[in-house]
C-alpha cells in the first residue's frame, strides 16, 4: 500500500543527479530543510541549479552546499542576507551564476510551473533593468511582462507534520515557498518533524496534498540555521 | 439494434472491473461521471488507488451509508461521497493545478466518439438546441498523464463510437490512450486503433464490424501495469 | 476598530448595483450562499453578470435569481445540472447569455484576477470549439491558448466560520471556488454559520485571509438547496 | 556635511510617527526594511492597522519578548516577530497575490532616489561589484494601492535623494505617491514634487536647496486620512 516514508535523509536524496535543478524551501532560515541539504552534500551531486529566495548563511545548509562548489547557478530574489558569505565569494570570482528574479515573480513562476501554466503576464519588473529580455504586452491599457513557469527535477522542503500519503502542514512563516515548490518538483522530498499515519492530519488543514509529494523523511529535531551559525558550525 | 450485440460482450460492471486491473498500485485517479464511477468498486487485491474529484477532494471514498451523507461533501457528479483517512480538501485552483500540472496518473472518462488518433468528443453532440456544458473534461484531457475511455462500443442506435474522425465537437485532440468497451480493450497507437484484448466470447471480426475505422490485431498481451 | 461583521444579509448586499458582475461561490449546492442570494433577490439589482460553476436548481438560490430575470449573463462551466430548469427556460428564449468556460480555466481566471495576473496560457480548450477567438501560442514546443483574469464588482460566498477581521474557513467540498472568488471580488461578502472574534481561528488553518473579505454576516443555520428543492420551495 | 542639516528636521522616529498619522483606520500595510519598520511603533489612538509581511503573515505583531521568539516566525527582514490574534499564515503565491492583486492599501519603503514623476530606485546603486538583490520591492511598487517613501532628505554625503531623474536602476516607474523626509512631507503630483508640510523649524527654501528638482509650495493642508 501507499507509504512514502523513507528511512533517512540519505535515502531520500540518493538519486539526485549532476546537473539537476533543485528547488529548496525556505525564506532565510525559516523553512530551510537543513538535514536534507546536508544529506545532499554527502550524496555528492554537482553542477546543480538551485532555486531559493536567498543563498543561505554561515557555512551550513544552503551556504554549505554553495561552499562545496555543488551549485553552478542560483535562481534567487535576494542573495545578500546577513551572514551570507559563501555565495558572494563564489560570485565575485565568477564561479556561480545568478538569475535574479523578483520575489513575487519567483513565487508565481514556481506556482505556474506546478500548475501547468507555461507562462503568465505580470506588472512586476516593468521599466526596470530586470525587464531586460522579457516580452512586453499591453492588456486593458496597462503594460505587463511575460514570465515563464518554473519546474525542477527535485524539490526539497521542510514541514512540521506529514503523513505517509505525503500530506503536509507547516510551521508559521516557515511555510513560504514550500507548498509551491512541492507542486513544481518532479520529485518532491519532505522532511517533517513528525510523520503520522493517514488520518493523523485533519483534511481541512492540509496545506500540501500528498499528490505533490513523493518522499517523506522524519527529522524529529531539525536544526535551526541561526543556532548552527551562532555556534560557528560548518558542514560537513 | 441490441439484438446485434455479441453475447460475450462485457457488462458495464465487467468493463469497469477490467479497466481497474490496468491501474497501477499507488495511482492518483480521477473518475468521470457515469460508467467511469463504477471503476471505484473494483480495486484489485493488493493495490491502493487514491481518487481525486475535481471539486476539491483527494482521497474520495465510497458513497455514504444512507442517512449519513453531507450535502457539502460531494463529487464532481454532485453525488454525496465520503473522505478516506488521509484525505485532503482544497479549492478549485489547487484542484485544477493537480490536473493541469500533470500530477494525476489517470483519468477515466466516458465518450460520445473517439477517433483513431485519440481525439475525444464527450461533452456535446453539437445539437443547436442543446445547452452546452463542459465542466472539467477539457482540463482533464489536457493535463492528466493517461486518459482511458470506458464506453459501450456502439451507441444505442448501433452507430460506432470508435471512428476515423470525430463528427461531434472535440474535448481534446490526440488525448486518449486506451479504450475499454463491452467488446474489447483498444489502444491508440501511431497506426490507429490496436486491439489489446477481446472480451470473452467476442472475436476480432465482430469488433471490426462495429468499429468505424480499421483495427490492428493484438500484438503482445499487455503486461502487469506499472506507474509511468 | 476593525469589525467587518454586518447585522443582516440585507445590509450586506444593500449596495449591489444594476449591471454589476457578481461571483457566487458554490459547486452545485455545496457552498452556495443561499441566504445572501435571497437577500440579493429582495434587494432588486438587475442586469447582473453572474459567475458560478452551475446555474442552480429548482426555484431557490441562484436558480431563483435567474428566474426573477436579474441575470442577463452567466459565466459558467456546467449550466446543465439535475433540477436545473430556470436557466434552460431563459436560455431557450434568448433571455440570458451564456459564456461557457472550462471549469479549470474558470477557476484559474478567477484566481488570476484576484492575484493581479492579467492573462496566462493554458493547454485547456486547445483544438476544441471553445478555443474560438483565443490567441494561440507555442511555448517549449507545445501549443497553448491565452486566457484573461476575471474580476467582479462583488463576490458572495459561504464559509463555515469567519472572524470579524474577515478570516474564513470552509466546510469540506463547499470550499471549491469561494477562496478564489474572495480574492477576485472588489467587495467580498461572506455568510458564515459562526462569526468569532479575532483569535478564534487558528492562523495556520485559515483558508481565506481577512484582507480579501469586506463584510461578514452570521447565518447560523444556512439552508441546503437540495432540501429546499425536495420540499418544493420557491423564493421569494 | 551633516552640519548643513536644518536644526528643525525630524528624527527617524518622528518621521515614522508623522507618516503613521496619514494611515487610515483599518488599512492593510506592508512596511519595508529599515526606517519603514519604525512606523509600526506609532499607531494613532483610535486606529487599527493590519501589517502584512510578504514572507507569509497577515497580522504581524511587535518583536517578541527576549527569549520567546521563534526562528520560524519572522518578517521580510528576517527578524523575529509575533502574530496578533486574528493573524493568518499563507504561502508566497498567496502573499504576492495580495500584493500584486491590489489588496494592500499601503506600502512604506525606503529609497535611494525618487524622481519628480514618482520613479523609485531603492534596490541597487548599479555598482558593478555589488551583488544585485531585489526581494519583493518590485512586486510591492507594482501592486500596492499607495506607495509612501520614508527617507532622509539627502544622502550621508548631502546629495539630494529627490531628483529630476533617477540615475540608479529603477524599482518601478511612476509608483511613489508621497515622500516623508526629515525635512518635509512631499506629494508626487502631475506637476512634480509638491510640499504638503514642512517639518517644524524648517522653511521652504531650506528644503528646496536640498532637493534636486523644483518644489511647488503647499496648496491646502492635508485633511484627515480616509481609505480610498
Short mmCIF file of N, CA and C in Angstrom, two decimals, chain B residues 40-175:
data_model
loop_
_atom_site.label_atom_id
_atom_site.label_comp_id
_atom_site.label_asym_id
_atom_site.label_seq_id
_atom_site.Cartn_x
_atom_site.Cartn_y
_atom_site.Cartn_z
N UNK B 40 -14.40 2.56 -9.33
CA UNK B 40 -14.00 2.63 -7.91
C UNK B 40 -14.43 1.39 -7.13
N UNK B 41 -15.38 0.63 -7.67
CA UNK B 41 -15.86 -0.56 -6.95
C UNK B 41 -14.90 -1.74 -7.07
N UNK B 42 -13.89 -1.62 -7.95
CA UNK B 42 -13.09 -2.81 -8.29
C UNK B 42 -11.59 -2.58 -8.12
N UNK B 43 -11.18 -2.35 -6.89
CA UNK B 43 -9.74 -2.20 -6.66
C UNK B 43 -9.13 -3.59 -6.51
N UNK B 44 -8.19 -3.96 -7.41
CA UNK B 44 -7.60 -5.30 -7.32
C UNK B 44 -6.91 -5.52 -5.97
N UNK B 45 -6.92 -6.75 -5.53
CA UNK B 45 -6.30 -7.10 -4.24
C UNK B 45 -4.84 -6.68 -4.24
N UNK B 46 -4.43 -6.05 -3.15
CA UNK B 46 -3.02 -5.67 -3.02
C UNK B 46 -2.69 -4.32 -3.61
N UNK B 47 -3.69 -3.65 -4.18
CA UNK B 47 -3.41 -2.31 -4.73
C UNK B 47 -4.22 -1.26 -3.99
N UNK B 48 -3.71 -0.05 -4.04
CA UNK B 48 -4.41 1.08 -3.43
C UNK B 48 -4.39 2.24 -4.42
N UNK B 49 -5.55 2.79 -4.72
CA UNK B 49 -5.64 3.96 -5.59
C UNK B 49 -6.17 5.12 -4.76
N UNK B 50 -5.75 6.32 -5.11
CA UNK B 50 -6.31 7.50 -4.43
C UNK B 50 -7.13 8.27 -5.46
N UNK B 51 -8.40 8.46 -5.12
CA UNK B 51 -9.32 9.10 -6.05
C UNK B 51 -9.39 10.60 -5.80
N UNK B 52 -9.29 11.31 -6.90
CA UNK B 52 -9.37 12.78 -6.91
C UNK B 52 -10.71 13.16 -7.51
N UNK B 53 -11.39 14.08 -6.87
CA UNK B 53 -12.57 14.65 -7.51
C UNK B 53 -12.34 16.14 -7.67
N UNK B 54 -12.56 16.65 -8.88
CA UNK B 54 -12.03 17.97 -9.23
C UNK B 54 -12.71 19.11 -8.48
N UNK B 55 -13.80 18.82 -7.79
CA UNK B 55 -14.41 19.87 -6.99
C UNK B 55 -13.72 20.07 -5.64
N UNK B 56 -12.63 19.35 -5.39
CA UNK B 56 -11.80 19.73 -4.25
C UNK B 56 -11.53 18.69 -3.20
N UNK B 57 -11.35 17.45 -3.60
CA UNK B 57 -11.08 16.39 -2.62
C UNK B 57 -10.13 15.36 -3.22
N UNK B 58 -9.08 15.09 -2.51
CA UNK B 58 -8.18 13.99 -2.82
C UNK B 58 -8.38 12.96 -1.72
N UNK B 59 -8.63 11.71 -2.12
CA UNK B 59 -8.94 10.70 -1.11
C UNK B 59 -10.45 10.52 -0.98
N UNK B 60 -11.13 10.52 -2.13
CA UNK B 60 -12.57 10.31 -2.11
C UNK B 60 -12.87 8.86 -1.78
N UNK B 61 -13.80 8.65 -0.88
CA UNK B 61 -14.22 7.30 -0.52
C UNK B 61 -15.56 6.97 -1.14
N UNK B 62 -16.11 5.83 -0.79
CA UNK B 62 -17.38 5.39 -1.37
C UNK B 62 -18.56 6.25 -0.92
N UNK B 63 -19.72 5.96 -1.50
CA UNK B 63 -20.94 6.65 -1.10
C UNK B 63 -21.19 6.46 0.38
N UNK B 64 -21.79 7.46 1.02
CA UNK B 64 -22.07 7.31 2.46
C UNK B 64 -23.19 6.31 2.70
N UNK B 65 -23.21 5.72 3.89
CA UNK B 65 -24.36 4.92 4.30
C UNK B 65 -25.60 5.82 4.27
N UNK B 66 -26.73 5.25 3.90
CA UNK B 66 -27.95 6.07 3.85
C UNK B 66 -28.14 6.87 5.15
N UNK B 67 -28.45 8.14 4.98
CA UNK B 67 -28.72 9.00 6.14
C UNK B 67 -27.49 9.60 6.78
N UNK B 68 -26.27 9.23 6.30
CA UNK B 68 -25.06 9.78 6.93
C UNK B 68 -24.35 10.78 6.02
N UNK B 69 -24.88 11.03 4.83
CA UNK B 69 -24.19 11.92 3.89
C UNK B 69 -24.29 13.38 4.28
N UNK B 70 -23.49 14.18 3.62
CA UNK B 70 -23.49 15.62 3.87
C UNK B 70 -23.57 16.31 2.50
N UNK B 71 -24.52 17.23 2.32
CA UNK B 71 -24.63 17.90 1.01
C UNK B 71 -23.41 18.75 0.68
N UNK B 72 -22.50 18.93 1.64
CA UNK B 72 -21.28 19.68 1.34
C UNK B 72 -20.07 18.76 1.21
N UNK B 73 -20.32 17.47 1.06
CA UNK B 73 -19.24 16.51 0.76
C UNK B 73 -19.70 15.70 -0.45
N UNK B 74 -19.38 16.24 -1.64
CA UNK B 74 -19.90 15.66 -2.88
C UNK B 74 -18.78 15.47 -3.88
N UNK B 75 -19.09 14.73 -4.94
CA UNK B 75 -18.10 14.54 -6.01
C UNK B 75 -18.45 15.43 -7.21
N UNK B 76 -17.67 15.25 -8.29
CA UNK B 76 -17.86 16.12 -9.45
C UNK B 76 -19.23 15.92 -10.09
N UNK B 77 -19.82 14.74 -9.87
CA UNK B 77 -21.17 14.49 -10.37
C UNK B 77 -22.24 14.99 -9.42
N UNK B 78 -21.79 15.66 -8.35
CA UNK B 78 -22.66 16.27 -7.34
C UNK B 78 -23.41 15.24 -6.51
N UNK B 79 -22.83 14.03 -6.46
CA UNK B 79 -23.37 12.99 -5.59
C UNK B 79 -22.61 13.00 -4.27
N UNK B 80 -23.31 12.65 -3.19
CA UNK B 80 -22.65 12.62 -1.89
C UNK B 80 -21.64 11.48 -1.84
N UNK B 81 -20.48 11.77 -1.26
CA UNK B 81 -19.40 10.79 -1.14
C UNK B 81 -18.87 10.84 0.29
N UNK B 82 -17.79 10.12 0.53
CA UNK B 82 -17.10 10.18 1.81
C UNK B 82 -15.63 10.54 1.55
N UNK B 83 -14.91 10.77 2.64
CA UNK B 83 -13.47 11.06 2.54
C UNK B 83 -12.74 10.01 3.34
N UNK B 84 -11.68 9.43 2.76
CA UNK B 84 -10.92 8.39 3.46
C UNK B 84 -9.97 9.02 4.47
N UNK B 85 -9.48 8.26 5.44
CA UNK B 85 -8.40 8.78 6.29
C UNK B 85 -7.20 9.12 5.41
N UNK B 86 -6.66 10.32 5.60
CA UNK B 86 -5.57 10.77 4.73
C UNK B 86 -6.05 11.62 3.57
N UNK B 87 -7.34 11.92 3.54
CA UNK B 87 -7.89 12.79 2.51
C UNK B 87 -7.47 14.24 2.75
N UNK B 88 -7.63 15.06 1.72
CA UNK B 88 -7.37 16.50 1.84
C UNK B 88 -8.41 17.26 1.03
N UNK B 89 -8.88 18.37 1.59
CA UNK B 89 -9.76 19.30 0.87
C UNK B 89 -8.94 20.48 0.37
N UNK B 90 -9.34 21.04 -0.76
CA UNK B 90 -8.64 22.20 -1.32
C UNK B 90 -9.58 22.93 -2.28
N UNK B 91 -9.16 24.13 -2.67
CA UNK B 91 -10.03 24.92 -3.55
C UNK B 91 -9.80 24.53 -5.02
N UNK B 92 -10.63 25.10 -5.87
CA UNK B 92 -10.63 24.72 -7.28
C UNK B 92 -9.33 25.04 -8.01
N UNK B 93 -8.67 26.12 -7.66
CA UNK B 93 -7.42 26.43 -8.38
C UNK B 93 -6.36 25.39 -8.05
N UNK B 94 -6.30 24.98 -6.79
CA UNK B 94 -5.35 23.92 -6.43
C UNK B 94 -5.77 22.59 -7.07
N UNK B 95 -7.06 22.34 -7.13
CA UNK B 95 -7.53 21.09 -7.70
C UNK B 95 -7.15 20.98 -9.18
N UNK B 96 -7.35 22.07 -9.90
CA UNK B 96 -7.01 22.04 -11.33
C UNK B 96 -5.52 22.24 -11.57
N UNK B 97 -4.79 22.71 -10.57
CA UNK B 97 -3.33 22.67 -10.66
C UNK B 97 -2.86 21.22 -10.66
N UNK B 98 -3.52 20.39 -9.86
CA UNK B 98 -3.20 18.96 -9.88
C UNK B 98 -3.45 18.37 -11.26
N UNK B 99 -4.56 18.76 -11.86
CA UNK B 99 -4.96 18.23 -13.17
C UNK B 99 -4.05 18.78 -14.27
N UNK B 100 -4.02 20.09 -14.38
CA UNK B 100 -3.30 20.74 -15.48
C UNK B 100 -1.80 20.53 -15.37
N UNK B 101 -1.33 20.45 -14.11
CA UNK B 101 0.09 20.31 -13.86
C UNK B 101 0.63 18.89 -14.04
N UNK B 102 -0.22 17.97 -14.45
CA UNK B 102 0.27 16.62 -14.74
C UNK B 102 0.52 15.77 -13.51
N UNK B 103 -0.17 16.08 -12.42
CA UNK B 103 0.09 15.33 -11.18
C UNK B 103 -0.79 14.08 -11.05
N UNK B 104 -1.88 14.04 -11.81
CA UNK B 104 -2.73 12.85 -11.76
C UNK B 104 -2.23 11.81 -12.75
N UNK B 105 -2.27 10.55 -12.33
CA UNK B 105 -1.77 9.48 -13.19
C UNK B 105 -2.77 9.07 -14.26
N UNK B 106 -4.02 9.11 -13.91
CA UNK B 106 -5.02 8.53 -14.80
C UNK B 106 -6.36 9.23 -14.64
N UNK B 107 -7.01 9.42 -15.78
CA UNK B 107 -8.40 9.88 -15.76
C UNK B 107 -9.21 8.92 -16.62
N UNK B 108 -10.34 8.49 -16.10
CA UNK B 108 -11.24 7.59 -16.83
C UNK B 108 -12.48 8.38 -17.21
N UNK B 109 -12.76 8.45 -18.50
CA UNK B 109 -13.85 9.27 -18.99
C UNK B 109 -14.80 8.47 -19.87
N UNK B 110 -16.02 8.92 -19.95
CA UNK B 110 -16.95 8.41 -20.95
C UNK B 110 -16.69 9.09 -22.28
N UNK B 111 -17.38 8.62 -23.33
CA UNK B 111 -17.14 9.21 -24.64
C UNK B 111 -18.40 9.17 -25.48
N UNK B 112 -18.55 10.16 -26.34
CA UNK B 112 -19.51 10.10 -27.44
C UNK B 112 -18.83 9.50 -28.66
N UNK B 113 -17.60 9.95 -28.91
CA UNK B 113 -16.79 9.43 -30.01
C UNK B 113 -15.32 9.49 -29.63
N UNK B 114 -14.57 8.50 -30.13
CA UNK B 114 -13.10 8.55 -30.05
C UNK B 114 -12.59 8.27 -31.46
N UNK B 115 -11.67 9.09 -31.93
CA UNK B 115 -11.13 8.83 -33.26
C UNK B 115 -9.86 8.00 -33.17
N UNK B 116 -9.43 7.48 -34.30
CA UNK B 116 -8.30 6.56 -34.32
C UNK B 116 -6.98 7.23 -33.92
N UNK B 117 -6.93 8.55 -33.95
CA UNK B 117 -5.70 9.21 -33.46
C UNK B 117 -5.87 9.70 -32.02
N UNK B 118 -6.93 9.29 -31.36
CA UNK B 118 -7.10 9.63 -29.95
C UNK B 118 -7.86 10.90 -29.67
N UNK B 119 -8.46 11.49 -30.69
CA UNK B 119 -9.34 12.64 -30.43
C UNK B 119 -10.54 12.15 -29.62
N UNK B 120 -10.96 12.99 -28.68
CA UNK B 120 -12.11 12.64 -27.85
C UNK B 120 -13.21 13.68 -28.01
N UNK B 121 -14.44 13.18 -28.18
CA UNK B 121 -15.63 14.05 -28.13
C UNK B 121 -16.52 13.48 -27.03
N UNK B 122 -16.71 14.23 -25.96
CA UNK B 122 -17.55 13.68 -24.88
C UNK B 122 -18.38 14.73 -24.16
N UNK B 123 -18.52 15.92 -24.75
CA UNK B 123 -19.24 16.96 -24.00
C UNK B 123 -20.43 17.53 -24.76
N UNK B 124 -20.53 17.29 -26.03
CA UNK B 124 -21.58 17.94 -26.81
C UNK B 124 -21.81 17.18 -28.10
N UNK B 125 -23.06 17.02 -28.47
CA UNK B 125 -23.35 16.44 -29.78
C UNK B 125 -23.44 17.53 -30.83
N UNK B 126 -23.24 18.77 -30.39
CA UNK B 126 -23.33 19.88 -31.33
C UNK B 126 -24.76 20.24 -31.71
N UNK B 127 -25.74 19.57 -31.09
CA UNK B 127 -27.14 19.89 -31.40
C UNK B 127 -27.40 21.35 -31.04
N UNK B 128 -28.03 22.07 -31.94
CA UNK B 128 -28.16 23.51 -31.75
C UNK B 128 -29.12 23.87 -30.62
N UNK B 129 -30.05 22.95 -30.30
CA UNK B 129 -31.00 23.29 -29.23
C UNK B 129 -30.50 22.86 -27.86
N UNK B 130 -29.36 22.18 -27.80
CA UNK B 130 -28.85 21.74 -26.50
C UNK B 130 -28.09 22.88 -25.81
N UNK B 131 -28.13 22.87 -24.51
CA UNK B 131 -27.35 23.85 -23.76
C UNK B 131 -25.95 23.30 -23.58
N UNK B 132 -24.95 23.99 -24.08
CA UNK B 132 -23.59 23.44 -23.96
C UNK B 132 -23.14 23.44 -22.50
N UNK B 133 -22.44 22.38 -22.11
CA UNK B 133 -21.93 22.25 -20.74
C UNK B 133 -20.65 21.44 -20.81
N UNK B 134 -19.56 21.97 -20.28
CA UNK B 134 -18.28 21.28 -20.46
C UNK B 134 -17.67 20.80 -19.16
N UNK B 135 -17.89 21.51 -18.05
CA UNK B 135 -17.28 21.10 -16.78
C UNK B 135 -15.76 21.01 -16.91
N UNK B 136 -15.18 19.99 -16.27
CA UNK B 136 -13.73 19.87 -16.22
C UNK B 136 -13.13 18.98 -17.29
N UNK B 137 -13.93 18.50 -18.24
CA UNK B 137 -13.44 17.50 -19.20
C UNK B 137 -12.24 17.99 -20.00
N UNK B 138 -12.31 19.23 -20.47
CA UNK B 138 -11.21 19.75 -21.31
C UNK B 138 -9.93 19.94 -20.51
N UNK B 139 -10.09 20.26 -19.22
CA UNK B 139 -8.91 20.39 -18.35
C UNK B 139 -8.30 19.02 -18.10
N UNK B 140 -9.15 18.03 -17.86
CA UNK B 140 -8.65 16.68 -17.57
C UNK B 140 -7.87 16.11 -18.75
N UNK B 141 -8.43 16.21 -19.95
CA UNK B 141 -7.72 15.60 -21.09
C UNK B 141 -6.45 16.37 -21.42
N UNK B 142 -6.41 17.67 -21.07
CA UNK B 142 -5.21 18.45 -21.36
C UNK B 142 -4.10 18.20 -20.35
N UNK B 143 -4.46 17.69 -19.16
CA UNK B 143 -3.45 17.66 -18.12
C UNK B 143 -3.10 16.31 -17.52
N UNK B 144 -4.01 15.37 -17.51
CA UNK B 144 -3.75 14.11 -16.82
C UNK B 144 -2.85 13.22 -17.69
N UNK B 145 -1.93 12.50 -17.02
CA UNK B 145 -0.91 11.75 -17.76
C UNK B 145 -1.52 10.72 -18.72
N UNK B 146 -2.48 9.92 -18.24
CA UNK B 146 -3.12 8.92 -19.11
C UNK B 146 -4.62 9.12 -19.10
N UNK B 147 -5.21 9.06 -20.29
CA UNK B 147 -6.66 9.16 -20.42
C UNK B 147 -7.19 7.83 -20.94
N UNK B 148 -7.99 7.17 -20.11
CA UNK B 148 -8.67 5.94 -20.53
C UNK B 148 -10.14 6.27 -20.72
N UNK B 149 -10.68 5.78 -21.83
CA UNK B 149 -12.10 5.94 -22.07
C UNK B 149 -12.79 4.62 -21.76
N UNK B 150 -13.92 4.69 -21.10
CA UNK B 150 -14.74 3.50 -20.88
C UNK B 150 -16.12 3.78 -21.45
N UNK B 151 -16.55 2.93 -22.36
CA UNK B 151 -17.79 3.24 -23.09
C UNK B 151 -18.33 1.98 -23.76
N UNK B 152 -19.65 1.98 -24.03
CA UNK B 152 -20.19 0.96 -24.92
C UNK B 152 -19.53 1.13 -26.27
N UNK B 153 -19.32 0.01 -26.97
CA UNK B 153 -18.62 0.09 -28.24
C UNK B 153 -19.43 0.90 -29.27
N UNK B 154 -20.76 0.76 -29.19
CA UNK B 154 -21.63 1.47 -30.13
C UNK B 154 -22.69 2.27 -29.36
N UNK B 155 -23.30 3.20 -30.06
CA UNK B 155 -24.42 3.94 -29.47
C UNK B 155 -25.63 3.03 -29.37
N UNK B 156 -26.68 3.50 -28.70
CA UNK B 156 -27.91 2.72 -28.59
C UNK B 156 -28.49 2.41 -29.96
N UNK B 157 -28.18 3.27 -30.93
CA UNK B 157 -28.67 3.02 -32.30
C UNK B 157 -27.72 2.14 -33.11
N UNK B 158 -26.67 1.65 -32.47
CA UNK B 158 -25.76 0.77 -33.18
C UNK B 158 -24.69 1.49 -33.99
N UNK B 159 -24.63 2.80 -33.85
CA UNK B 159 -23.58 3.55 -34.55
C UNK B 159 -22.24 3.35 -33.84
N UNK B 160 -21.15 3.21 -34.57
CA UNK B 160 -19.86 3.07 -33.90
C UNK B 160 -19.45 4.36 -33.18
N UNK B 161 -18.87 4.20 -32.01
CA UNK B 161 -18.31 5.35 -31.28
C UNK B 161 -16.83 5.51 -31.55
N UNK B 162 -16.21 4.42 -32.02
CA UNK B 162 -14.79 4.48 -32.39
C UNK B 162 -14.74 4.73 -33.90
N UNK B 163 -14.21 5.88 -34.27
CA UNK B 163 -14.38 6.37 -35.64
C UNK B 163 -13.07 6.86 -36.24
N UNK B 164 -13.10 7.09 -37.55
CA UNK B 164 -11.90 7.67 -38.19
C UNK B 164 -11.71 9.11 -37.75
N UNK B 165 -12.79 9.86 -37.82
CA UNK B 165 -12.75 11.27 -37.44
C UNK B 165 -13.99 11.59 -36.61
N UNK B 166 -13.81 12.30 -35.53
CA UNK B 166 -14.98 12.68 -34.73
C UNK B 166 -15.81 13.69 -35.49
N UNK B 167 -17.13 13.49 -35.46
CA UNK B 167 -18.02 14.48 -36.07
C UNK B 167 -18.61 15.40 -35.01
N UNK B 168 -18.55 15.00 -33.76
CA UNK B 168 -19.02 15.86 -32.67
C UNK B 168 -17.90 16.82 -32.25
N UNK B 169 -18.25 17.90 -31.59
CA UNK B 169 -17.22 18.86 -31.14
C UNK B 169 -16.20 18.17 -30.21
N UNK B 170 -14.94 18.50 -30.38
CA UNK B 170 -13.89 17.83 -29.61
C UNK B 170 -13.80 18.33 -28.16
N UNK B 171 -13.38 17.40 -27.31
CA UNK B 171 -12.96 17.74 -25.94
C UNK B 171 -11.44 17.98 -25.94
N UNK B 172 -10.76 17.22 -26.80
CA UNK B 172 -9.32 17.40 -26.94
C UNK B 172 -8.82 16.57 -28.10
N UNK B 173 -7.69 16.97 -28.67
CA UNK B 173 -7.15 16.28 -29.85
C UNK B 173 -6.00 15.37 -29.43
N UNK B 174 -6.10 14.10 -29.84
CA UNK B 174 -4.98 13.17 -29.60
C UNK B 174 -4.72 12.92 -28.13
N UNK B 175 -5.76 12.86 -27.33
CA UNK B 175 -5.58 12.79 -25.88
C UNK B 175 -5.84 11.41 -25.29
#
